[in-house]
Amino acid sequence: MRTQAPAQHEVIPTPAVRPSARPRAEGGYVPVAMPPHLAAIQRAAGNRAFNAVLQRAEDDAPAREAAETAKPWTVFGVDGKSQEQLRSAVEVGYRRFDCAESYGPTTAALAGELAALARDAYEIVYKFDVRAGEQPQELRARLTAVARLFGGRLDGLVIHNIGGDEQAARTAWHVLTELKGEKTAGGIGVGNVGVTHAALLGDLAATAPIDIVENSLESVLTDPALQELVKDTGAALYYYGAQTVAQQVAGDGKTDVAEALKAAAETVNGLHGAGREGRTSMITSSGDRERQGDNLRRLTLSPDSLDFDVDYGALGAVDQWRKNNNSCTENDTAFELPPPLRAFLDEVSGNQDALRAALAQENATPDRQAVTEWVHSRWNIDPAVLDGVTVPSRKGLRKRFLRMPVGAVLAGLFGARNCDHKWSIELVQLLLADIDTWDMLSPFLKEITD
């Protein structure tokens, strides 16, 4: 049940108005046997609809099968995950997965972990990159090869970065349309959409409906024009970067990160169109088994569920964050890099791929501590410097990056998560650039500027 509203005299943000409520069933339920991960989900969520299915399942084989193949709302992102981390995600109960060509071997590794499950028990969204000059039959061959890993079907096929080669994107869209018609793809879509892509999206939608849009949570919470563009596609919205947003919201010192995460889910669901259950999906990607389980328990239900609890104070904090989360308006003229750190970042800027490969040989999934220790041992950069030097204010820089320690920038650059590599190398460029150089570079740094 949702958190009781505060007293009438309190001023609170109003959640998106929902359509007429679905009736709630009351009364007790007969306990039935179920797999451990579903039992944990049921206990944590208290989902009456879920329990109702389980109650009927005791002597009802089809209902039991439906219960055992239930798929929680939250999507697990496989970027940068080891085989062990993928295995734990499956074991704790994730059944919806976000995969990508650029994430390397994780897609095939996940297929191995899911092999014992019935195909209808899980969902796979797979993102790929378009290639200039690639022939339709070549693209078809590489996408169907991925589908064969999952019983010949992908629940979603998505062009990962729609802002690349537009002609290649149009060619790819025709292939996706055919694969959807053949049921190799359940839905087709686009990723990392910006308002500048409106015309291209219109062209694609004229060929076939856009079923899926995948973007960062920050982008769909803070850009009204983008919100409308994505909403107008009628697509299901998948979003990543939720933990980062929740941590920023909790930076007010009064809001719990877990509550901020749920409030952000509630907010984006309302902005995208309240009442369309399953139309928004949060991608989480912790490698820690305990946190995987915690995220799943908190976020098993869609924000459209009647049993989705949301804290009104956290909603207010998210609303305030949205209002304040614009770009920097001033240049920090006093910022200077210590000479040894500048020399190191110069080397990083020119040799990032080789350095990342070298670290990967030592540690396939390095975290921030591992990166810090590696930098200290190889370049003798004091860890205190990596924590003490932070990203300065620059006009147009997204505030989420302001005051980020260099150690965190390097963790993004050398870590296993592919999606962090793009923004982190742009931050290295920022750190190396003086203000005049920044003014010239910033229009080309799409990951860290508005």
Short mmCIF file of C-alpha atoms in Angstrom, two decimals:
data_model
loop_
_atom_site.label_atom_id
_atom_site.label_comp_id
_atom_site.label_asym_id
_atom_site.label_seq_id
_atom_site.Cartn_x
_atom_site.Cartn_y
_atom_site.Cartn_z
CA MET A 1 0.00 0.00 0.00
CA ARG A 2 1.29 3.44 -0.77
CA THR A 3 2.60 5.62 2.02
CA GLN A 4 -0.21 7.57 3.63
CA ALA A 5 -0.36 11.15 2.43
CA PRO A 6 0.77 13.85 4.88
CA ALA A 7 -1.70 16.04 6.68
CA GLN A 8 -3.77 18.37 4.54
CA HIS A 9 -1.87 21.49 5.56
CA GLU A 10 1.48 20.17 4.35
CA VAL A 11 2.65 21.24 0.91
CA ILE A 12 3.82 18.22 -1.04
CA PRO A 13 4.56 17.44 -4.69
CA THR A 14 1.61 15.73 -6.32
CA PRO A 15 2.38 12.37 -7.97
CA ALA A 16 1.08 11.81 -11.45
CA VAL A 17 -2.67 11.18 -11.42
CA ARG A 18 -3.46 7.55 -12.13
CA PRO A 19 -6.46 6.17 -13.95
CA SER A 20 -9.23 4.48 -12.00
CA ALA A 21 -7.67 2.17 -9.45
CA ARG A 22 -7.79 -1.53 -9.96
CA PRO A 23 -9.78 -3.28 -7.24
CA ARG A 24 -7.78 -4.68 -4.35
CA ALA A 25 -8.44 -8.21 -3.17
CA GLU A 26 -8.65 -8.59 0.61
CA GLY A 27 -8.26 -11.53 2.95
CA GLY A 28 -5.65 -14.17 3.67
CA TYR A 29 -3.92 -16.47 1.27
CA VAL A 30 -3.08 -20.13 1.34
CA PRO A 31 0.70 -20.61 1.40
CA VAL A 32 2.01 -22.64 -1.52
CA ALA A 33 5.43 -23.98 -2.41
CA MET A 34 7.44 -21.78 -4.74
CA PRO A 35 11.05 -21.33 -5.84
CA PRO A 36 13.19 -19.51 -3.21
CA HIS A 37 13.73 -16.39 -5.32
CA LEU A 38 9.97 -16.00 -5.87
CA ALA A 39 9.32 -16.55 -2.18
CA ALA A 40 11.74 -13.75 -1.31
CA ILE A 41 10.11 -11.46 -3.86
CA GLN A 42 6.64 -12.21 -2.57
CA ARG A 43 7.59 -11.61 1.07
CA ALA A 44 9.26 -8.31 0.30
CA ALA A 45 6.71 -6.98 -2.16
CA GLY A 46 3.43 -8.06 -0.61
CA ASN A 47 1.94 -8.06 -4.10
CA ARG A 48 -1.67 -9.21 -3.79
CA ALA A 49 -2.02 -9.98 -7.47
CA PHE A 50 1.11 -12.14 -7.32
CA ASN A 51 -0.19 -13.96 -4.26
CA ALA A 52 -3.54 -14.53 -5.89
CA VAL A 53 -1.86 -16.40 -8.72
CA LEU A 54 0.09 -18.50 -6.22
CA GLN A 55 -3.04 -19.31 -4.23
CA ARG A 56 -4.69 -20.77 -7.30
CA ALA A 57 -1.54 -22.65 -8.25
CA GLU A 58 -1.68 -25.40 -5.62
CA ASP A 59 -3.77 -27.74 -7.78
CA ASP A 60 -3.59 -25.79 -11.03
CA ALA A 61 -0.61 -26.72 -13.18
CA PRO A 62 -0.96 -23.83 -15.70
CA ALA A 63 -1.22 -21.28 -12.90
CA ARG A 64 1.76 -22.82 -11.13
CA GLU A 65 3.76 -22.55 -14.34
CA ALA A 66 2.76 -18.90 -14.67
CA ALA A 67 3.86 -18.20 -11.10
CA GLU A 68 7.21 -19.89 -11.55
CA THR A 69 7.96 -17.92 -14.69
CA ALA A 70 6.96 -14.54 -13.22
CA LYS A 71 9.37 -11.81 -14.25
CA PRO A 72 10.03 -8.96 -11.81
CA TRP A 73 9.83 -5.42 -13.19
CA THR A 74 13.49 -4.54 -12.71
CA VAL A 75 15.92 -5.19 -15.57
CA PHE A 76 19.47 -6.38 -14.87
CA GLY A 77 22.20 -4.69 -16.92
CA VAL A 78 25.03 -7.06 -17.83
CA ASP A 79 27.62 -4.44 -18.80
CA GLY A 80 30.97 -5.26 -17.19
CA LYS A 81 29.69 -8.26 -15.25
CA SER A 82 31.68 -11.42 -14.63
CA GLN A 83 30.28 -14.92 -15.06
CA GLU A 84 29.90 -15.20 -11.29
CA GLN A 85 28.00 -11.89 -11.09
CA LEU A 86 25.69 -12.94 -13.92
CA ARG A 87 25.08 -16.26 -12.17
CA SER A 88 24.18 -14.56 -8.90
CA ALA A 89 21.77 -12.18 -10.70
CA VAL A 90 19.94 -15.16 -12.18
CA GLU A 91 19.97 -17.03 -8.87
CA VAL A 92 18.53 -14.14 -6.84
CA GLY A 93 15.65 -13.88 -9.29
CA TYR A 94 16.28 -11.40 -12.13
CA ARG A 95 14.44 -12.46 -15.25
CA ARG A 96 14.76 -9.42 -17.50
CA PHE A 97 18.17 -8.51 -18.91
CA ASP A 98 19.75 -5.62 -20.81
CA CYS A 99 22.53 -6.79 -23.13
CA ALA A 100 24.60 -5.14 -25.85
CA GLU A 101 27.07 -5.96 -28.58
CA SER A 102 29.52 -3.44 -27.09
CA TYR A 103 29.41 -5.19 -23.71
CA GLY A 104 31.64 -7.93 -25.07
CA PRO A 105 31.22 -11.58 -24.07
CA THR A 106 28.63 -10.95 -21.35
CA THR A 107 25.70 -11.74 -23.65
CA ALA A 108 26.97 -15.22 -24.45
CA ALA A 109 27.90 -15.75 -20.79
CA LEU A 110 24.37 -14.82 -19.73
CA ALA A 111 22.93 -17.26 -22.26
CA GLY A 112 24.84 -20.04 -20.52
CA GLU A 113 23.39 -19.05 -17.14
CA LEU A 114 19.85 -19.00 -18.52
CA ALA A 115 20.10 -22.25 -20.46
CA ALA A 116 18.25 -24.30 -17.82
CA LEU A 117 15.21 -21.99 -17.83
CA ALA A 118 12.25 -22.15 -20.16
CA ARG A 119 12.51 -19.45 -22.82
CA ASP A 120 9.30 -17.76 -21.71
CA ALA A 121 10.71 -17.43 -18.18
CA TYR A 122 13.02 -14.53 -19.10
CA GLU A 123 13.32 -11.51 -21.39
CA ILE A 124 16.32 -10.23 -23.33
CA VAL A 125 16.76 -6.74 -24.76
CA TYR A 126 19.81 -6.62 -27.01
CA LYS A 127 21.42 -3.41 -28.27
CA PHE A 128 23.74 -3.29 -31.27
CA ASP A 129 25.75 -0.66 -33.13
CA VAL A 130 25.07 0.20 -36.75
CA ARG A 131 27.99 -0.01 -39.17
CA ALA A 132 28.44 2.29 -42.13
CA GLY A 133 28.20 0.36 -45.39
CA GLU A 134 26.99 -2.87 -43.78
CA GLN A 135 24.62 -4.76 -46.06
CA PRO A 136 21.18 -5.78 -44.75
CA GLN A 137 21.99 -9.48 -45.03
CA GLU A 138 25.17 -8.98 -42.99
CA LEU A 139 23.28 -7.22 -40.21
CA ARG A 140 20.57 -9.88 -40.30
CA ALA A 141 23.21 -12.58 -39.91
CA ARG A 142 24.86 -11.04 -36.84
CA LEU A 143 21.54 -10.34 -35.11
CA THR A 144 20.05 -13.76 -35.75
CA ALA A 145 23.27 -15.32 -34.42
CA VAL A 146 22.63 -13.56 -31.12
CA ALA A 147 18.98 -14.63 -31.15
CA ARG A 148 20.05 -18.26 -31.49
CA LEU A 149 21.72 -17.97 -28.09
CA PHE A 150 18.25 -17.43 -26.62
CA GLY A 151 16.09 -19.96 -28.40
CA GLY A 152 15.95 -17.99 -31.65
CA ARG A 153 14.18 -14.96 -30.16
CA LEU A 154 15.09 -11.61 -28.62
CA ASP A 155 12.39 -9.74 -26.74
CA GLY A 156 13.84 -6.43 -27.86
CA LEU A 157 16.32 -5.36 -30.54
CA VAL A 158 17.60 -1.81 -30.14
CA ILE A 159 19.94 0.43 -32.13
CA HIS A 160 22.28 1.35 -29.28
CA ASN A 161 23.22 4.92 -30.24
CA ILE A 162 20.76 6.45 -32.66
CA GLY A 163 22.90 9.58 -33.08
CA GLY A 164 25.47 7.92 -35.33
CA ASP A 165 25.22 7.25 -39.07
CA GLU A 166 21.60 8.09 -39.91
CA GLN A 167 21.59 6.27 -43.24
CA ALA A 168 22.97 3.15 -41.57
CA ALA A 169 20.25 3.53 -38.92
CA ARG A 170 17.53 3.66 -41.57
CA THR A 171 18.94 0.55 -43.25
CA ALA A 172 19.11 -1.23 -39.91
CA TRP A 173 15.52 -0.26 -39.10
CA HIS A 174 14.24 -2.05 -42.20
CA VAL A 175 16.10 -5.19 -41.07
CA LEU A 176 14.63 -4.87 -37.57
CA THR A 177 11.16 -4.49 -39.04
CA GLU A 178 11.59 -7.73 -40.95
CA LEU A 179 12.95 -9.57 -37.89
CA LYS A 180 10.00 -8.38 -35.85
CA GLY A 181 7.61 -9.65 -38.52
CA GLU A 182 9.37 -13.01 -38.40
CA LYS A 183 9.13 -12.98 -34.56
CA THR A 184 12.89 -13.11 -34.15
CA ALA A 185 12.41 -9.80 -32.32
CA GLY A 186 9.51 -9.11 -30.01
CA GLY A 187 9.98 -5.36 -30.19
CA ILE A 188 12.37 -2.94 -31.90
CA GLY A 189 13.75 0.35 -30.72
CA VAL A 190 16.42 3.00 -30.36
CA GLY A 191 18.79 4.10 -27.62
CA ASN A 192 20.35 7.33 -26.35
CA VAL A 193 17.80 9.56 -28.05
CA GLY A 194 18.13 13.35 -28.05
CA VAL A 195 15.79 16.07 -29.23
CA THR A 196 17.97 16.53 -32.31
CA HIS A 197 16.87 13.06 -33.45
CA ALA A 198 13.19 13.97 -33.77
CA ALA A 199 13.17 13.93 -37.59
CA LEU A 200 15.00 10.61 -37.77
CA LEU A 201 12.64 9.05 -35.24
CA GLY A 202 9.73 10.27 -37.34
CA ASP A 203 11.17 8.58 -40.41
CA LEU A 204 11.73 5.33 -38.55
CA ALA A 205 8.25 5.35 -37.04
CA ALA A 206 6.76 5.84 -40.51
CA THR A 207 8.32 2.48 -41.45
CA ALA A 208 7.44 0.60 -38.25
CA PRO A 209 6.36 1.64 -34.75
CA ILE A 210 9.12 2.30 -32.22
CA ASP A 211 8.49 -0.20 -29.44
CA ILE A 212 11.43 0.60 -27.13
CA VAL A 213 13.43 3.69 -26.21
CA GLU A 214 16.41 3.33 -23.88
CA ASN A 215 17.91 6.46 -22.33
CA SER A 216 19.57 7.63 -19.14
CA LEU A 217 17.23 8.42 -16.26
CA GLU A 218 18.86 11.84 -15.96
CA SER A 219 17.93 12.72 -19.54
CA VAL A 220 14.27 11.75 -19.24
CA LEU A 221 13.85 13.47 -15.88
CA THR A 222 15.48 16.79 -16.68
CA ASP A 223 14.72 17.59 -20.33
CA PRO A 224 11.02 18.45 -20.95
CA ALA A 225 11.45 18.45 -24.73
CA LEU A 226 13.00 14.98 -24.62
CA GLN A 227 10.25 13.76 -22.30
CA GLU A 228 7.64 14.76 -24.86
CA LEU A 229 9.59 13.30 -27.77
CA VAL A 230 9.99 9.92 -26.06
CA LYS A 231 6.41 9.91 -24.81
CA ASP A 232 5.09 10.71 -28.29
CA THR A 233 6.77 7.62 -29.72
CA GLY A 234 4.41 5.49 -27.62
CA ALA A 235 7.38 3.25 -26.85
CA ALA A 236 8.19 1.41 -23.66
CA LEU A 237 10.93 3.32 -21.85
CA TYR A 238 13.97 1.55 -20.44
CA TYR A 239 16.32 3.76 -18.42
CA TYR A 240 19.76 3.36 -16.90
CA GLY A 241 21.80 5.43 -14.44
CA ALA A 242 19.10 5.32 -11.75
CA GLN A 243 21.51 4.65 -8.90
CA THR A 244 23.55 7.71 -9.85
CA VAL A 245 20.45 9.89 -9.80
CA ALA A 246 19.30 8.43 -6.47
CA GLN A 247 22.67 9.15 -4.88
CA GLN A 248 22.55 12.74 -6.12
CA VAL A 249 19.02 13.17 -4.76
CA ALA A 250 20.14 11.74 -1.42
CA GLY A 251 22.91 14.32 -1.36
CA ASP A 252 20.48 16.64 0.42
CA GLY A 253 21.30 14.68 3.59
CA LYS A 254 17.63 14.04 4.33
CA THR A 255 16.64 11.43 1.76
CA ASP A 256 17.47 7.73 1.82
CA VAL A 257 19.06 6.43 -1.40
CA ALA A 258 16.65 3.48 -1.61
CA GLU A 259 13.63 5.78 -1.20
CA ALA A 260 15.06 8.18 -3.77
CA LEU A 261 15.41 5.27 -6.21
CA LYS A 262 11.73 4.38 -5.87
CA ALA A 263 10.65 8.03 -6.01
CA ALA A 264 12.63 8.51 -9.22
CA ALA A 265 10.90 5.45 -10.70
CA GLU A 266 7.51 6.87 -9.71
CA THR A 267 8.36 10.27 -11.18
CA VAL A 268 9.60 9.06 -14.54
CA ASN A 269 6.67 6.68 -14.80
CA GLY A 270 4.27 9.59 -14.35
CA LEU A 271 6.13 11.78 -16.85
CA HIS A 272 6.12 8.99 -19.41
CA GLY A 273 2.41 8.37 -19.07
CA ALA A 274 0.76 7.09 -15.91
CA GLY A 275 -1.38 3.99 -15.99
CA ARG A 276 0.43 2.05 -18.72
CA GLU A 277 1.74 -0.82 -16.65
CA GLY A 278 5.09 -2.10 -17.81
CA ARG A 279 5.76 0.94 -19.99
CA THR A 280 8.80 2.00 -17.98
CA SER A 281 11.57 -0.28 -16.78
CA MET A 282 14.57 0.51 -14.59
CA ILE A 283 17.93 -1.08 -15.40
CA THR A 284 20.07 -1.86 -12.35
CA SER A 285 23.48 -3.48 -12.55
CA SER A 286 25.15 -4.11 -9.24
CA GLY A 287 27.79 -6.82 -9.20
CA ASP A 288 27.36 -7.43 -5.46
CA ARG A 289 25.02 -10.33 -4.73
CA GLU A 290 23.55 -8.76 -1.60
CA ARG A 291 22.83 -5.48 -3.36
CA GLN A 292 21.38 -7.37 -6.33
CA GLY A 293 18.91 -8.98 -3.97
CA ASP A 294 18.12 -5.70 -2.20
CA ASN A 295 17.44 -3.93 -5.49
CA LEU A 296 15.22 -6.74 -6.66
CA ARG A 297 13.20 -6.78 -3.44
CA ARG A 298 12.69 -3.01 -3.51
CA LEU A 299 11.91 -2.83 -7.20
CA THR A 300 10.13 -6.07 -8.03
CA LEU A 301 6.93 -4.17 -8.76
CA SER A 302 6.22 -1.63 -11.46
CA PRO A 303 5.44 1.89 -10.19
CA ASP A 304 1.97 1.31 -11.66
CA SER A 305 1.33 -1.48 -9.17
CA LEU A 306 -1.14 -0.72 -6.40
CA ASP A 307 1.32 -2.21 -3.93
CA PHE A 308 4.25 0.00 -4.97
CA ASP A 309 5.21 2.04 -1.88
CA VAL A 310 6.57 5.53 -2.41
CA ASP A 311 7.71 8.10 0.14
CA TYR A 312 6.27 11.59 -0.39
CA GLY A 313 9.36 13.24 1.07
CA ALA A 314 11.55 11.43 -1.43
CA LEU A 315 9.23 12.51 -4.25
CA GLY A 316 9.76 16.09 -3.15
CA ALA A 317 13.53 15.60 -3.13
CA VAL A 318 13.43 14.18 -6.68
CA ASP A 319 11.32 17.12 -7.81
CA GLN A 320 13.81 19.57 -6.28
CA TRP A 321 16.71 17.73 -7.89
CA ARG A 322 15.01 17.99 -11.27
CA LYS A 323 14.67 21.74 -10.87
CA ASN A 324 18.29 22.20 -9.84
CA ASN A 325 19.94 19.66 -12.12
CA ASN A 326 20.91 21.99 -14.90
CA SER A 327 24.36 22.68 -16.29
CA CYS A 328 27.10 24.79 -14.79
CA THR A 329 27.01 28.48 -15.70
CA GLU A 330 30.49 29.55 -14.60
CA ASN A 331 34.12 28.65 -15.31
CA ASP A 332 36.39 27.88 -12.37
CA THR A 333 39.35 30.10 -13.23
CA ALA A 334 41.46 28.94 -10.26
CA PHE A 335 41.64 25.26 -11.26
CA GLU A 336 45.11 23.81 -11.89
CA LEU A 337 46.26 20.23 -12.27
CA PRO A 338 49.35 19.14 -10.31
CA PRO A 339 52.14 18.54 -12.90
CA PRO A 340 52.56 14.78 -12.20
CA LEU A 341 48.81 14.24 -12.54
CA ARG A 342 48.73 16.27 -15.77
CA ALA A 343 51.52 14.15 -17.24
CA PHE A 344 49.67 10.98 -16.26
CA LEU A 345 46.35 12.17 -17.75
CA ASP A 346 48.15 13.15 -20.96
CA GLU A 347 49.31 9.55 -21.26
CA VAL A 348 45.83 8.29 -20.45
CA SER A 349 44.30 10.54 -23.11
CA GLY A 350 46.53 9.13 -25.83
CA ASN A 351 46.61 5.47 -24.80
CA GLN A 352 43.33 4.73 -23.05
CA ASP A 353 42.55 1.54 -24.97
CA ALA A 354 45.99 0.00 -24.45
CA LEU A 355 46.00 0.95 -20.77
CA ARG A 356 42.51 -0.46 -20.24
CA ALA A 357 43.57 -3.73 -21.88
CA ALA A 358 46.68 -3.89 -19.67
CA LEU A 359 44.63 -3.48 -16.50
CA ALA A 360 42.05 -6.01 -17.72
CA GLN A 361 44.80 -8.62 -17.92
CA GLU A 362 45.44 -8.08 -14.21
CA ASN A 363 41.82 -7.62 -13.13
CA ALA A 364 38.92 -8.36 -15.47
CA THR A 365 36.40 -6.36 -13.44
CA PRO A 366 38.37 -3.64 -11.62
CA ASP A 367 36.54 -1.41 -9.15
CA ARG A 368 37.61 2.05 -8.03
CA GLN A 369 39.97 0.75 -5.35
CA ALA A 370 41.68 -1.58 -7.82
CA VAL A 371 42.11 1.26 -10.33
CA THR A 372 43.53 3.55 -7.62
CA GLU A 373 46.02 0.91 -6.49
CA TRP A 374 47.05 0.23 -10.10
CA VAL A 375 47.65 3.92 -10.82
CA HIS A 376 49.65 4.29 -7.61
CA SER A 377 51.82 1.25 -8.27
CA ARG A 378 52.49 2.04 -11.94
CA TRP A 379 52.71 5.85 -11.97
CA ASN A 380 53.28 6.63 -8.30
CA ILE A 381 50.27 8.94 -8.14
CA ASP A 382 49.24 9.40 -4.52
CA PRO A 383 45.68 8.09 -3.87
CA ALA A 384 45.04 11.25 -1.84
CA VAL A 385 45.60 13.27 -5.02
CA LEU A 386 43.11 11.15 -6.96
CA ASP A 387 40.52 11.80 -4.26
CA GLY A 388 41.43 15.43 -3.68
CA VAL A 389 41.51 16.79 -7.23
CA THR A 390 37.99 17.14 -8.63
CA VAL A 391 36.32 18.14 -11.89
CA PRO A 392 36.02 21.96 -11.99
CA SER A 393 33.02 24.02 -13.00
CA ARG A 394 32.84 24.70 -16.72
CA LYS A 395 30.05 26.42 -18.62
CA GLY A 396 27.73 23.80 -20.07
CA LEU A 397 29.08 20.93 -17.97
CA ARG A 398 26.33 18.75 -16.54
CA LYS A 399 26.17 19.22 -12.81
CA ARG A 400 26.27 15.48 -12.17
CA PHE A 401 30.00 15.60 -13.03
CA LEU A 402 30.87 18.72 -11.04
CA ARG A 403 33.37 18.00 -8.21
CA MET A 404 33.75 14.36 -9.22
CA PRO A 405 37.14 13.13 -7.92
CA VAL A 406 39.74 12.17 -10.50
CA GLY A 407 39.76 8.72 -8.93
CA ALA A 408 36.10 8.27 -9.85
CA VAL A 409 36.78 9.51 -13.39
CA LEU A 410 39.54 6.92 -13.79
CA ALA A 411 37.33 4.21 -12.28
CA GLY A 412 34.84 4.93 -15.04
CA LEU A 413 37.52 4.95 -17.72
CA PHE A 414 39.32 1.77 -16.68
CA GLY A 415 36.41 -0.12 -15.14
CA ALA A 416 34.60 -2.96 -16.84
CA ARG A 417 31.43 -1.02 -17.65
CA ASN A 418 31.51 -0.04 -21.31
CA CYS A 419 28.91 2.68 -20.89
CA ASP A 420 31.19 4.57 -18.48
CA HIS A 421 34.11 4.78 -20.89
CA LYS A 422 32.55 7.51 -23.04
CA TRP A 423 31.81 10.10 -20.37
CA SER A 424 35.01 9.41 -18.44
CA ILE A 425 37.37 10.06 -21.37
CA GLU A 426 35.52 13.31 -22.03
CA LEU A 427 36.14 14.32 -18.42
CA VAL A 428 39.84 13.59 -18.89
CA GLN A 429 39.76 16.01 -21.84
CA LEU A 430 38.06 18.60 -19.63
CA LEU A 431 40.68 18.22 -16.89
CA LEU A 432 43.48 18.76 -19.40
CA ALA A 433 41.84 21.73 -21.13
CA ASP A 434 42.14 25.37 -20.12
CA ILE A 435 39.01 27.51 -20.33
CA ASP A 436 39.61 28.68 -23.92
CA THR A 437 40.23 25.09 -25.06
CA TRP A 438 37.11 23.96 -23.21
CA ASP A 439 35.03 26.53 -25.10
CA MET A 440 36.28 25.03 -28.37
CA LEU A 441 35.91 21.41 -27.26
CA SER A 442 32.60 21.50 -25.40
CA PRO A 443 30.30 21.38 -28.47
CA PHE A 444 31.88 18.02 -29.32
CA LEU A 445 31.71 16.51 -25.81
CA LYS A 446 28.21 15.09 -26.00
CA GLU A 447 28.39 12.85 -22.94
CA ILE A 448 29.16 15.51 -20.33
CA THR A 449 27.46 18.65 -21.66
CA ASP A 450 23.85 19.66 -22.17
#
